[in-house]
Structure formats: C-alpha cells, structure tokens
mmCIF file with all atom_site columns, C-alpha atoms in Angstrom:
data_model
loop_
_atom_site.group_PDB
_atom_site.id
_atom_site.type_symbol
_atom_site.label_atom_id
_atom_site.label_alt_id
_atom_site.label_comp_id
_atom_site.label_asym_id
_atom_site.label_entity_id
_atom_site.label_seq_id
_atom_site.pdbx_PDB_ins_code
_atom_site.Cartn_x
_atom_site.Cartn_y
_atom_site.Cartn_z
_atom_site.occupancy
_atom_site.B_iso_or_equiv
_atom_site.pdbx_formal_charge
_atom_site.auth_seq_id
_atom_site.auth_comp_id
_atom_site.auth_asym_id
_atom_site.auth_atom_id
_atom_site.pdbx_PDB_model_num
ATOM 1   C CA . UNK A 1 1   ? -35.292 -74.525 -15.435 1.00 57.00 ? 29  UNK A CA 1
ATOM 2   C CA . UNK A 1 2   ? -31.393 -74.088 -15.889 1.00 61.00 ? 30  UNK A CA 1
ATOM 3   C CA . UNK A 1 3   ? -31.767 -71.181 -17.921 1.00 64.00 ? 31  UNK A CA 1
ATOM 4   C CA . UNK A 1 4   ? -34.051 -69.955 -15.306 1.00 61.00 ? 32  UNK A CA 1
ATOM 5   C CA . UNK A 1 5   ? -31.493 -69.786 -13.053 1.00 62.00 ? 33  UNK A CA 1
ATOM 6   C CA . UNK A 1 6   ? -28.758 -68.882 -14.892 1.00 63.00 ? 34  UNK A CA 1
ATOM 7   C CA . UNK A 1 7   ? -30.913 -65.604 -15.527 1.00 62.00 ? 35  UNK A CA 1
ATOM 8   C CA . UNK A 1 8   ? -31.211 -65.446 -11.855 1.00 56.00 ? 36  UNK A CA 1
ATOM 9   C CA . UNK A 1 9   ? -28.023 -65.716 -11.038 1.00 64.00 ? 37  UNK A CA 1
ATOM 10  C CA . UNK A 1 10  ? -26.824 -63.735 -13.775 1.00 59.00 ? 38  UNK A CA 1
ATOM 11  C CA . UNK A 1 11  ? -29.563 -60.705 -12.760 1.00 62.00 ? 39  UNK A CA 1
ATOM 12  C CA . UNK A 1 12  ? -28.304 -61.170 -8.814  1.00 55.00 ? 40  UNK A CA 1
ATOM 13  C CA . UNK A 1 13  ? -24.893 -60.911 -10.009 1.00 57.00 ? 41  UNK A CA 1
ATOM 14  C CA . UNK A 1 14  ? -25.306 -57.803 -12.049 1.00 58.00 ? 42  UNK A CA 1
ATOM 15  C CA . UNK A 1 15  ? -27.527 -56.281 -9.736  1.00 58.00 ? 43  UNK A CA 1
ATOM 16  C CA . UNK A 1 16  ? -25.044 -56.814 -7.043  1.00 58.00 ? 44  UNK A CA 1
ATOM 17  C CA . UNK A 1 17  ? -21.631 -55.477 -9.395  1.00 55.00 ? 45  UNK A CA 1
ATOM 18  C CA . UNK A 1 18  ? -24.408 -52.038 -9.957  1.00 63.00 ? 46  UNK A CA 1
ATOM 19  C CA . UNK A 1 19  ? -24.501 -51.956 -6.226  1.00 64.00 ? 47  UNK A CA 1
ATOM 20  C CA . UNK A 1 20  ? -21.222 -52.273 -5.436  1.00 61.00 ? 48  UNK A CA 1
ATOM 21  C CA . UNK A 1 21  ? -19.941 -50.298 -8.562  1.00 65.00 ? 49  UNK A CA 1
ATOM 22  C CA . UNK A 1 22  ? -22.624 -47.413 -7.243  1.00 70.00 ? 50  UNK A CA 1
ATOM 23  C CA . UNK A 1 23  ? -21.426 -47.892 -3.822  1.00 66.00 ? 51  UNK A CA 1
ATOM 24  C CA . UNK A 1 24  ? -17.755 -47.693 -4.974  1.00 68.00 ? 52  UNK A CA 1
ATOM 25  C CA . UNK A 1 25  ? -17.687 -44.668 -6.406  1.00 73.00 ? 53  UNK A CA 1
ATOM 26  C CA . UNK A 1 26  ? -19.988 -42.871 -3.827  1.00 75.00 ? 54  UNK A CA 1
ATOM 27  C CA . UNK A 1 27  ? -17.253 -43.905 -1.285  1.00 77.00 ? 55  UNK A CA 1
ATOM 28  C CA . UNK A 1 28  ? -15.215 -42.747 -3.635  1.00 74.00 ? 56  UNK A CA 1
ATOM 29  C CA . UNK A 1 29  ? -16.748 -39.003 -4.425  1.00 83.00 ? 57  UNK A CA 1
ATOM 30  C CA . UNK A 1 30  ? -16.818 -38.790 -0.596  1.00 84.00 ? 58  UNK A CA 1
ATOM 31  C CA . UNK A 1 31  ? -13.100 -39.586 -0.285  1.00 79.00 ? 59  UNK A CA 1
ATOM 32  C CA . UNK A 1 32  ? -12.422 -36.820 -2.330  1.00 83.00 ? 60  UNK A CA 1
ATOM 33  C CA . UNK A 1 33  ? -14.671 -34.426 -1.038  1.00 83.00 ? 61  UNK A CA 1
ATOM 34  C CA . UNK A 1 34  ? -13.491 -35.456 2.237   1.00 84.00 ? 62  UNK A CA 1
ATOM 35  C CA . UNK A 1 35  ? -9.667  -34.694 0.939   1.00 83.00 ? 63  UNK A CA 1
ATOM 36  C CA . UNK A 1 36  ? -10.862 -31.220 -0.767  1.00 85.00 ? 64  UNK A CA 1
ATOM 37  C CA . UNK A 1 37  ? -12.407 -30.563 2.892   1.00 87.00 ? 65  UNK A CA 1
ATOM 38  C CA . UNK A 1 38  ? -9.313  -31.172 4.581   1.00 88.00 ? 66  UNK A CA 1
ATOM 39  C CA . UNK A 1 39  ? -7.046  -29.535 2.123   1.00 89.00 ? 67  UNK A CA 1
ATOM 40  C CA . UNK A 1 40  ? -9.110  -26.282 2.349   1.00 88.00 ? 68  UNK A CA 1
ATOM 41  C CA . UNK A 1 41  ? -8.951  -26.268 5.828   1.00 91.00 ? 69  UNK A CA 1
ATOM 42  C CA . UNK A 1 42  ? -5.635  -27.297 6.232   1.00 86.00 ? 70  UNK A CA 1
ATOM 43  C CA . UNK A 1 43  ? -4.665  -23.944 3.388   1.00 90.00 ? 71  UNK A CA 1
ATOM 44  C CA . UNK A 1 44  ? -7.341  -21.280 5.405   1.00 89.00 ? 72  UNK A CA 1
ATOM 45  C CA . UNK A 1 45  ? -5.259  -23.067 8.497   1.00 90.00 ? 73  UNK A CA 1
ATOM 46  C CA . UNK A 1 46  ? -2.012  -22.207 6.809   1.00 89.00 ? 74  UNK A CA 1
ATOM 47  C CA . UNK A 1 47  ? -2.726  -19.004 5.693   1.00 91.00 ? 75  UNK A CA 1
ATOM 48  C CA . UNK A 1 48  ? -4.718  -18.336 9.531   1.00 92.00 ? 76  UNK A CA 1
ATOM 49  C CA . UNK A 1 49  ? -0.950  -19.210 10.775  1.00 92.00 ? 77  UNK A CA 1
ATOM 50  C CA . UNK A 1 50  ? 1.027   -16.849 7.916   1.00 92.00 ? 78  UNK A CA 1
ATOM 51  C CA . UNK A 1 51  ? -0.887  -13.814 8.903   1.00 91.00 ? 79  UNK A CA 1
ATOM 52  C CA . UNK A 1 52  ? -0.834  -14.221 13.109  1.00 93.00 ? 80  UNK A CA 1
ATOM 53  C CA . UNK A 1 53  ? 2.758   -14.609 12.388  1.00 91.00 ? 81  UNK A CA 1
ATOM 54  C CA . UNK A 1 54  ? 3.400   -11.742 10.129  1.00 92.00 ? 82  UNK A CA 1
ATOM 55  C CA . UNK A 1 55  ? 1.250   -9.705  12.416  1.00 92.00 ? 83  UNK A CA 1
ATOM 56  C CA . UNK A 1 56  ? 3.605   -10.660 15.920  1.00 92.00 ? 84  UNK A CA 1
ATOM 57  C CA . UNK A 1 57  ? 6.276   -9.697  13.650  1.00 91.00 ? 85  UNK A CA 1
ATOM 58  C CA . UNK A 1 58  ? 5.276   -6.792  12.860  1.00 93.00 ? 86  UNK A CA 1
ATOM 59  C CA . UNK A 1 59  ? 4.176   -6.289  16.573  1.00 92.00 ? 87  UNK A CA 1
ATOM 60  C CA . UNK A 1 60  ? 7.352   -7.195  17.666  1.00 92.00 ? 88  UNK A CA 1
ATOM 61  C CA . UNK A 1 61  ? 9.658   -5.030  14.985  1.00 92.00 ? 89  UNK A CA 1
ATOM 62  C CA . UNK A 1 62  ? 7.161   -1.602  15.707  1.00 92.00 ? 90  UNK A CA 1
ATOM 63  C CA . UNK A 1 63  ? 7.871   -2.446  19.561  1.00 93.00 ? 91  UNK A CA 1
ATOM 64  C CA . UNK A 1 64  ? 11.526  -3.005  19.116  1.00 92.00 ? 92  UNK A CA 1
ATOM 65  C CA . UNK A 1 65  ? 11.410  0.052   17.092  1.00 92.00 ? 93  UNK A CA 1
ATOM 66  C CA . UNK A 1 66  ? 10.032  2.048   19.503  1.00 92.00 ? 94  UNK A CA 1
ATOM 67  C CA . UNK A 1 67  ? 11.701  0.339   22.674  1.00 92.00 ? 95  UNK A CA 1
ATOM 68  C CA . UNK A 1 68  ? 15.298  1.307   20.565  1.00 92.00 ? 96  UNK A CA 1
ATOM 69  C CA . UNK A 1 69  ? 14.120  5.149   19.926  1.00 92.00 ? 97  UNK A CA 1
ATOM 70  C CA . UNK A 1 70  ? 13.420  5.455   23.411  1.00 93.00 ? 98  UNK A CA 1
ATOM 71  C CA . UNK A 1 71  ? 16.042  4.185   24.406  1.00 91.00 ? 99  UNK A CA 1
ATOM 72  C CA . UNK A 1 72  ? 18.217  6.545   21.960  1.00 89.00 ? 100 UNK A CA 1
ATOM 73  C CA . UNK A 1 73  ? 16.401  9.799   23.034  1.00 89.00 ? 101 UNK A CA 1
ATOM 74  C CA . UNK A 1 74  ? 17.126  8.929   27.076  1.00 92.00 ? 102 UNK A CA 1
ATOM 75  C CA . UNK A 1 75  ? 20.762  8.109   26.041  1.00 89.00 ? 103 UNK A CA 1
ATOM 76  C CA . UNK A 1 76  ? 21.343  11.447  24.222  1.00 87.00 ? 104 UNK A CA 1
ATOM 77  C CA . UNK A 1 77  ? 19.118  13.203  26.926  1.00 86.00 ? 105 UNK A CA 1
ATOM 78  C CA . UNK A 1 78  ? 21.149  12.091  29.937  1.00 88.00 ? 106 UNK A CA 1
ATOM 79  C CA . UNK A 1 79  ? 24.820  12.521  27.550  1.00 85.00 ? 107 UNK A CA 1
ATOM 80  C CA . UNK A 1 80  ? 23.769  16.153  26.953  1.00 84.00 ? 108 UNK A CA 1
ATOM 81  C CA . UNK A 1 81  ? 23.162  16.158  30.867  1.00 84.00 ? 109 UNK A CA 1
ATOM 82  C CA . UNK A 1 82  ? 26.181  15.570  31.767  1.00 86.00 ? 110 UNK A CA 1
ATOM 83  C CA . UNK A 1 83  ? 27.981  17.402  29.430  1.00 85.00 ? 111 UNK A CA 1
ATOM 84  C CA . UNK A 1 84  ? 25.645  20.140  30.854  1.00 82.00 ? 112 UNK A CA 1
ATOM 85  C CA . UNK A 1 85  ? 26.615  19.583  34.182  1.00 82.00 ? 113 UNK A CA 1
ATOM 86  C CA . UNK A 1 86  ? 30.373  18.870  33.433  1.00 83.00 ? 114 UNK A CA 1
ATOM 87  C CA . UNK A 1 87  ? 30.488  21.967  31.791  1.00 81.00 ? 115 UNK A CA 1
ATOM 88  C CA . UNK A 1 88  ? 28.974  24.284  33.984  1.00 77.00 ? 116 UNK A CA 1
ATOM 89  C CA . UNK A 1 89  ? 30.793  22.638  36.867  1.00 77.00 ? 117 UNK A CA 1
ATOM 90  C CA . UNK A 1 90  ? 33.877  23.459  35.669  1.00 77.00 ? 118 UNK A CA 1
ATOM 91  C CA . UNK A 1 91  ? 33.169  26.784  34.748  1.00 75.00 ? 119 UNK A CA 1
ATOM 92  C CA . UNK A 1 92  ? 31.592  28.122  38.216  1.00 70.00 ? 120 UNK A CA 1
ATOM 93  C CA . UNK A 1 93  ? 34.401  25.786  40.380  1.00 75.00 ? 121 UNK A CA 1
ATOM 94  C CA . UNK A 1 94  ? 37.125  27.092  38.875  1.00 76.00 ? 122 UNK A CA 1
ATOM 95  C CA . UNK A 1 95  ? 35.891  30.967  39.098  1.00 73.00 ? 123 UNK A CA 1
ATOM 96  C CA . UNK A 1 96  ? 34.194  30.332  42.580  1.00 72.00 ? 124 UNK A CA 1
ATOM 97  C CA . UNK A 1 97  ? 37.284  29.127  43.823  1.00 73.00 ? 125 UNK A CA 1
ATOM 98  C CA . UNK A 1 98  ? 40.040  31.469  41.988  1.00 73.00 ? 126 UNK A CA 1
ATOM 99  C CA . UNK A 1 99  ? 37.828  34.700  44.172  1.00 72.00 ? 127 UNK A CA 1
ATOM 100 C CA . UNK A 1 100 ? 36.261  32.900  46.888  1.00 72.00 ? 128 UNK A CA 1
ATOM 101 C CA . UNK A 1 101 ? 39.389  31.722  48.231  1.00 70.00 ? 129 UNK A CA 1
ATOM 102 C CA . UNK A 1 102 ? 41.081  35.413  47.372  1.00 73.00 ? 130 UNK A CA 1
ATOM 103 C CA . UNK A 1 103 ? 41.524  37.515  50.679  1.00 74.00 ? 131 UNK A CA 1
ATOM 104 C CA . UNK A 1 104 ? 41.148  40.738  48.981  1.00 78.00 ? 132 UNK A CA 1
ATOM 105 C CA . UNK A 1 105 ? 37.755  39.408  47.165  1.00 78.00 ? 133 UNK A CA 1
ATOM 106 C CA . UNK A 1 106 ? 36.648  37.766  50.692  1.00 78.00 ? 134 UNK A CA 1
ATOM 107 C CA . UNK A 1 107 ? 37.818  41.474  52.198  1.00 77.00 ? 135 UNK A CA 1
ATOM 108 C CA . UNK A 1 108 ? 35.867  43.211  49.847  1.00 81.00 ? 136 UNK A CA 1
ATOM 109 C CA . UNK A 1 109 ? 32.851  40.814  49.978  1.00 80.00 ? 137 UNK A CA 1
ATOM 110 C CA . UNK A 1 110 ? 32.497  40.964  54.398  1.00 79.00 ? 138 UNK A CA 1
ATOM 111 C CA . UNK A 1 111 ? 33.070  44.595  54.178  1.00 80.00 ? 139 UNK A CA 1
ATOM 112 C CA . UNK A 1 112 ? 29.935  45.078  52.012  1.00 81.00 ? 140 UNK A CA 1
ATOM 113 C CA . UNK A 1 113 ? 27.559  42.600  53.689  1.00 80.00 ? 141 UNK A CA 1
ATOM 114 C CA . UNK A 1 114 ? 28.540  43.450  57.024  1.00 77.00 ? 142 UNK A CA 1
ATOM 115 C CA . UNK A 1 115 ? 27.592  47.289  55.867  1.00 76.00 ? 143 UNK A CA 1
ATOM 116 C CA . UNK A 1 116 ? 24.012  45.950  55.175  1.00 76.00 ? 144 UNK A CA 1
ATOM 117 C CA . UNK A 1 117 ? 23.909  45.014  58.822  1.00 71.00 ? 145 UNK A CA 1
ATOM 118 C CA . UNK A 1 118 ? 24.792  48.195  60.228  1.00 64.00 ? 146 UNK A CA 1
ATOM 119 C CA . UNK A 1 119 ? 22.283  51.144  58.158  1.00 59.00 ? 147 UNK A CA 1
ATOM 120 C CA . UNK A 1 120 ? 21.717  53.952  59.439  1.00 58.00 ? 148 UNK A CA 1
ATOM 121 C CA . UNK A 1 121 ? 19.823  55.205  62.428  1.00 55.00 ? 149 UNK A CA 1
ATOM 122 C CA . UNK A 1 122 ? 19.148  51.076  63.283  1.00 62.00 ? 150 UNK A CA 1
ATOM 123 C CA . UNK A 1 123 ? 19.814  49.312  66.458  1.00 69.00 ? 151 UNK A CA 1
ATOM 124 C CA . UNK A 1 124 ? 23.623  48.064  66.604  1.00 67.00 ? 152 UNK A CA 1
ATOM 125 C CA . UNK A 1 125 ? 23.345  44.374  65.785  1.00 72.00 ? 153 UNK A CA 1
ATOM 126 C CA . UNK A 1 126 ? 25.810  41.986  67.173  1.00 77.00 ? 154 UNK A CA 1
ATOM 127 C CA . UNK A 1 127 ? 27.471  39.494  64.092  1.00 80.00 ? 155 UNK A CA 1
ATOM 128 C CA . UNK A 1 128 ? 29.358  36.053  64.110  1.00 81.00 ? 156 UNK A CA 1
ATOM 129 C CA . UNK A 1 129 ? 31.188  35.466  61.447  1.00 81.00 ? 157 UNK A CA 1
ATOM 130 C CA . UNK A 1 130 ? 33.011  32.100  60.339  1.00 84.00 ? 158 UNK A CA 1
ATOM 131 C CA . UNK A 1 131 ? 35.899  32.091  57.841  1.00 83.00 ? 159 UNK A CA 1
ATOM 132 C CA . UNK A 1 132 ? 38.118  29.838  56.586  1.00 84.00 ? 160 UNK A CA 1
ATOM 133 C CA . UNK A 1 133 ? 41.177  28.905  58.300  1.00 86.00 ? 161 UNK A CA 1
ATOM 134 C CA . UNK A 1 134 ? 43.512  29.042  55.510  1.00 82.00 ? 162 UNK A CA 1
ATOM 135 C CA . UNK A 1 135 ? 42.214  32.909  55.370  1.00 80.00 ? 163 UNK A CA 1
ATOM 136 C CA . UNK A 1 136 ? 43.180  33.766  58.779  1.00 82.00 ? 164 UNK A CA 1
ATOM 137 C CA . UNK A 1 137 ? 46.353  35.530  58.473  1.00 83.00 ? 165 UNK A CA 1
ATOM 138 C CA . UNK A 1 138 ? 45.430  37.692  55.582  1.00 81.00 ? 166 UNK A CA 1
ATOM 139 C CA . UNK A 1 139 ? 41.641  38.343  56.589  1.00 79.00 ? 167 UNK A CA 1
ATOM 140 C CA . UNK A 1 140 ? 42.396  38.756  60.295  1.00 81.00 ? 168 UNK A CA 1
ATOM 141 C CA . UNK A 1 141 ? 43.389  42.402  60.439  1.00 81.00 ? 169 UNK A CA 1
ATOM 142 C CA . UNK A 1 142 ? 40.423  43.770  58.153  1.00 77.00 ? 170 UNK A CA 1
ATOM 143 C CA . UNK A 1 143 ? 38.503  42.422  61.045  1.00 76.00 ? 171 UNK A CA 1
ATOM 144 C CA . UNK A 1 144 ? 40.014  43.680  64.335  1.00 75.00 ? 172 UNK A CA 1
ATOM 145 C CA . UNK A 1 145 ? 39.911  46.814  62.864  1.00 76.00 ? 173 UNK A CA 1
ATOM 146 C CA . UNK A 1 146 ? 38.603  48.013  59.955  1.00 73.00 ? 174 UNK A CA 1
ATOM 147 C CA . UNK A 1 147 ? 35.108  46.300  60.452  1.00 74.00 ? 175 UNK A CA 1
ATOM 148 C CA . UNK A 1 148 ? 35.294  46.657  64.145  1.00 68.00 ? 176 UNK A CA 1
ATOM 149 C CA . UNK A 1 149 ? 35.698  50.538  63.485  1.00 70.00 ? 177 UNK A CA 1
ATOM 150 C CA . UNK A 1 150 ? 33.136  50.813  61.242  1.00 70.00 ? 178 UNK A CA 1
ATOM 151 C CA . UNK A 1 151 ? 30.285  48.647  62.481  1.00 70.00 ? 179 UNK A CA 1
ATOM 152 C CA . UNK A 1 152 ? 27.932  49.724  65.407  1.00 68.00 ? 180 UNK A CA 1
ATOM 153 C CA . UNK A 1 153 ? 27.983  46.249  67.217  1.00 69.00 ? 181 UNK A CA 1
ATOM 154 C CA . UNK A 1 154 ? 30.359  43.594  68.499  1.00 77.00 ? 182 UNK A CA 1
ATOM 155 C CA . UNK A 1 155 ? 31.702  41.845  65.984  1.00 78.00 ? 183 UNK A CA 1
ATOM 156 C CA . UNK A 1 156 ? 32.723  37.563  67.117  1.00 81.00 ? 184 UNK A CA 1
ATOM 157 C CA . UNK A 1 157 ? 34.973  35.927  64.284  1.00 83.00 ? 185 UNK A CA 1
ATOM 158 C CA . UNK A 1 158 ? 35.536  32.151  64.354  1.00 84.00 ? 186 UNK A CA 1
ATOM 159 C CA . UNK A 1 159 ? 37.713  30.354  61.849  1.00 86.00 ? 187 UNK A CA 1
ATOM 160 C CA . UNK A 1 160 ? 37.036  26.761  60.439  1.00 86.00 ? 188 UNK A CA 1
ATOM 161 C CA . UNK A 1 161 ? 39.272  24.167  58.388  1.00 87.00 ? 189 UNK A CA 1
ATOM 162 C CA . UNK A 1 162 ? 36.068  22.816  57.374  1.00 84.00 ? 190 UNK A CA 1
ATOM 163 C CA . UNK A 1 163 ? 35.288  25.820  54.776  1.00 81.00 ? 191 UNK A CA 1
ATOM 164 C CA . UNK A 1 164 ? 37.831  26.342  51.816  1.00 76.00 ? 192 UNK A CA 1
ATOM 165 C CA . UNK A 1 165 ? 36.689  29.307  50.947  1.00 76.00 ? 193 UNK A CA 1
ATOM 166 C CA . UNK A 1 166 ? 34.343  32.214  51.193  1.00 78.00 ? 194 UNK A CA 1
ATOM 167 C CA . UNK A 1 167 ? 32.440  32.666  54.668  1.00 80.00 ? 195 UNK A CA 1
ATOM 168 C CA . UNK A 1 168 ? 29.332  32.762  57.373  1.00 84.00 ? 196 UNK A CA 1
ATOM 169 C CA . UNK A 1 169 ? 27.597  35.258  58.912  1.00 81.00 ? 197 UNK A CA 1
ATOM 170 C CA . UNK A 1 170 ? 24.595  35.673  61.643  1.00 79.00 ? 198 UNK A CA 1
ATOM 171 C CA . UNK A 1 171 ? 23.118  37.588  63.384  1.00 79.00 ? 199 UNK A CA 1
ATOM 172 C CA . UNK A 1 172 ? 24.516  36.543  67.247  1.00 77.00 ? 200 UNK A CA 1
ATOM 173 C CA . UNK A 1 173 ? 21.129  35.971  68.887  1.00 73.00 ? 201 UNK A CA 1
ATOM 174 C CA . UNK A 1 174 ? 21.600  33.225  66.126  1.00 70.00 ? 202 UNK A CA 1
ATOM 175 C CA . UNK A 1 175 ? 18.160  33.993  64.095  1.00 74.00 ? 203 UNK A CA 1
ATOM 176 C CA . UNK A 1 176 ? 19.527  33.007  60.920  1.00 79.00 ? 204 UNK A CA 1
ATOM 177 C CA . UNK A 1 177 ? 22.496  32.064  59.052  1.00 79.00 ? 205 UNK A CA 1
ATOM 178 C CA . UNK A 1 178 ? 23.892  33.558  55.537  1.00 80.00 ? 206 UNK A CA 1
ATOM 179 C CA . UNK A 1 179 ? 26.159  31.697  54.129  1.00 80.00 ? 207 UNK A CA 1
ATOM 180 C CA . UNK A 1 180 ? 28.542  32.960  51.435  1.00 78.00 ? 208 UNK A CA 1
ATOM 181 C CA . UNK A 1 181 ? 30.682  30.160  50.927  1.00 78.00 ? 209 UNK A CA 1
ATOM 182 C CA . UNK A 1 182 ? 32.325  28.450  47.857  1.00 77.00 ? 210 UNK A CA 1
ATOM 183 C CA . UNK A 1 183 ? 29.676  25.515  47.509  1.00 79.00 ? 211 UNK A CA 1
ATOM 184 C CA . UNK A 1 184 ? 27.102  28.439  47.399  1.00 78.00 ? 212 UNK A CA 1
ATOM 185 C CA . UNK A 1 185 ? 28.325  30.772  45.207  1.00 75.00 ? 213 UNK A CA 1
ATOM 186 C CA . UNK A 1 186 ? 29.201  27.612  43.158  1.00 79.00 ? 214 UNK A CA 1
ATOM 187 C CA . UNK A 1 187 ? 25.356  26.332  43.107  1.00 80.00 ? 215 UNK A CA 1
ATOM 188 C CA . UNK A 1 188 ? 23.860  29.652  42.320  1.00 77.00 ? 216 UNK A CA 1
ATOM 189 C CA . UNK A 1 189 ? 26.370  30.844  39.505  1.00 76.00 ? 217 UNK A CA 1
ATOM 190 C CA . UNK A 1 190 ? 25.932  27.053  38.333  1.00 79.00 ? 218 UNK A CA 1
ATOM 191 C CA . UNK A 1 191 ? 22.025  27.480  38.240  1.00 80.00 ? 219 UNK A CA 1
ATOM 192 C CA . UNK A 1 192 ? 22.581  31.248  36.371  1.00 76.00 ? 220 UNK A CA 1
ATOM 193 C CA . UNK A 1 193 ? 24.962  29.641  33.965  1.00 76.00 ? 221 UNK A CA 1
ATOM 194 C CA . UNK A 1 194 ? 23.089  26.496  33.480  1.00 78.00 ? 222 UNK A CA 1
ATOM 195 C CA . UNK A 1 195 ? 20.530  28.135  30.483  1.00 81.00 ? 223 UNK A CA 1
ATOM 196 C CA . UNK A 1 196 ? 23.087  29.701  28.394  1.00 75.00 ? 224 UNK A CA 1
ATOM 197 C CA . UNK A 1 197 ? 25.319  26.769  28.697  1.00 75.00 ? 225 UNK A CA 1
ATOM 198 C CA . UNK A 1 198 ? 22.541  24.593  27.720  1.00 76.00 ? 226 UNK A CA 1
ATOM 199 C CA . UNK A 1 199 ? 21.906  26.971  24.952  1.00 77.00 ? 227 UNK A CA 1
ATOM 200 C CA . UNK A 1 200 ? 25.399  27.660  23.757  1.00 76.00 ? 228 UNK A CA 1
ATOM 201 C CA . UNK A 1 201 ? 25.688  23.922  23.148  1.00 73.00 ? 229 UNK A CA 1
ATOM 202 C CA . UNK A 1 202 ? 22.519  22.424  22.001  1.00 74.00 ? 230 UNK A CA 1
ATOM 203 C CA . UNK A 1 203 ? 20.720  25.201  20.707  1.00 70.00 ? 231 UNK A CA 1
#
C-alpha cells in the first residue's frame, strides 16, 4: 500500500514538474517571440522615423534652396534696376537741363514749334505760351518780336517760377496743351536711352 502511494505521488509529482517544465518554456518561447515582435517593430518604427526625417530634410534644404535663389535673382534684378535707372537718370538730367534751361536752345526750340502752328494758307491760330521765369529776360525779346512778326495770330506769353526749364504751349481756345518742359524731355530721352543703357551694361 505504501509503495502504492509513493508511485502515486511520485507519478503526480512528475507529471506535474512535465507540466510546469512544458508550461515554462512555452511562456518562455512566447516571451521571446513577444520581444522579437517588439524589437522588429520598434527597428521598422525606427527606420519609419529615419526616412520621414531625411525626407523633411531634404524638403526643407530643396525649399531653402530655392527660397535663397529666388531671393538672389530678385536682389540682382532690382540692383541692376537701379543702376538702370541711376544711370539713365543722370545721363538725360544732366543733358535735359544743360539745353532746356539754355535761352538760345529754348529760342531755337519755340521758334520751330510755333512755325508748325502757323503753315501755310491755314487759319491764324491764337497761342499761349508759358516759360520759365528765370528765362524771361533773355527769351522775352524773341517773343515780342521775332515770333510776333512771323506768326499769323496773337501770340499771349505767361512766365512761371514753377518750370525750371523748357516751356508750354496751347492753342488759346485751350483745346490742348504741349508741353516741352525739362521733366518731359527728361522722361522721353530717359525711355529712348533706357535699352541701350540696359544693354551697354548687362548685355
């Protein structure tokens, strides 16, 4: 009977150590399958992480890139502008003013528009004309008689300290006004001059 259940107890015993020694290492194998899970997530994680930040990297270096070169081009752009424009400025200023403001060259100038208003066989027209103050004593004369002689119509002269240079005329029924002053010839020799300049210095 005792050897009965020693047998028993020895056969519960053993069956029991299997079990647990089968259990054991099944928890065990799942540990480490568990672990291999979670380290190959946690590398495809890593490596997920590696490339979405290499990739905003490069995002960011081709847009800073790009955001620089743009910002080089507009810089040289608006530096050759205003060389350009300095340039040119200069040039038509200086020459504008040297004649516009020279009584023989503003003579010269009213005697041959003031012809275009007086052809031939026409109606006589009646002219204002505007000059520059700083003009009167010099241009004055050419006026009362020279172009008063020669020209069909009355002929009204007013002078303003307003204008530096140069001159207005119109028609006196006051139709239109052509100007002829130093900011004009100024803008249109500055928009003739502004190709070649542009040209001459950039290629």
């Amino acid at each position: 009977m005792q050897d009965k259940l020693q047998q028993l107890t020895d056969r519960l015993y053993n069956e029991g150590l299997s079990k647990g020694k089968q259990d054991g290492e099944e928890l065990v194998q799942k540990a480490h399958a568990e672990a291999d899970r979670i380290i190959a997530y946690a590398k495809t994680e890593a490596e997920r992480i590696i490339a979405q930040a290499n990739k905003e990297a490069e995002e960011l270096r081709t847009k800073v890139a790009a955001d620089v070169k743009m910002a080089a081009t507009q810089s040289i752009a608006v530096t050759k502008q205003e060389i350009e424009k300095m340039v040119v400025t200069h040039t038509a200023t200086e020459g504008v003013k040297a004649n516009m403001g020279n009584a023989a060259f503003v003579k010269e100038l009213i005697t041959s528009v003031v012809k275009a208003f007086n052809p031939a066989n026409a109606s006589p027209v009646d002219l204002n004309l505007i000059l520059p103050e700083a003009l009167k004593a010099e241009v004055e004369p050419l006026v009362k008689n020279e172009i008063a002689n020669q020209f069909k119509g009355e002929v009204k002269v007013d002078y303003s300290k307003k204008m530096n240079g140069g001159f207005k005329v119109a028609p006196k029924d006051g139709g239109y006004v052509l100007q002829f002053t130093d900011d004009e010839f100024t803008q249109l020799i500055a928009n003739y001059l502004r190709p070649a300049t542009k040209k001459i210095l950039f290629g």
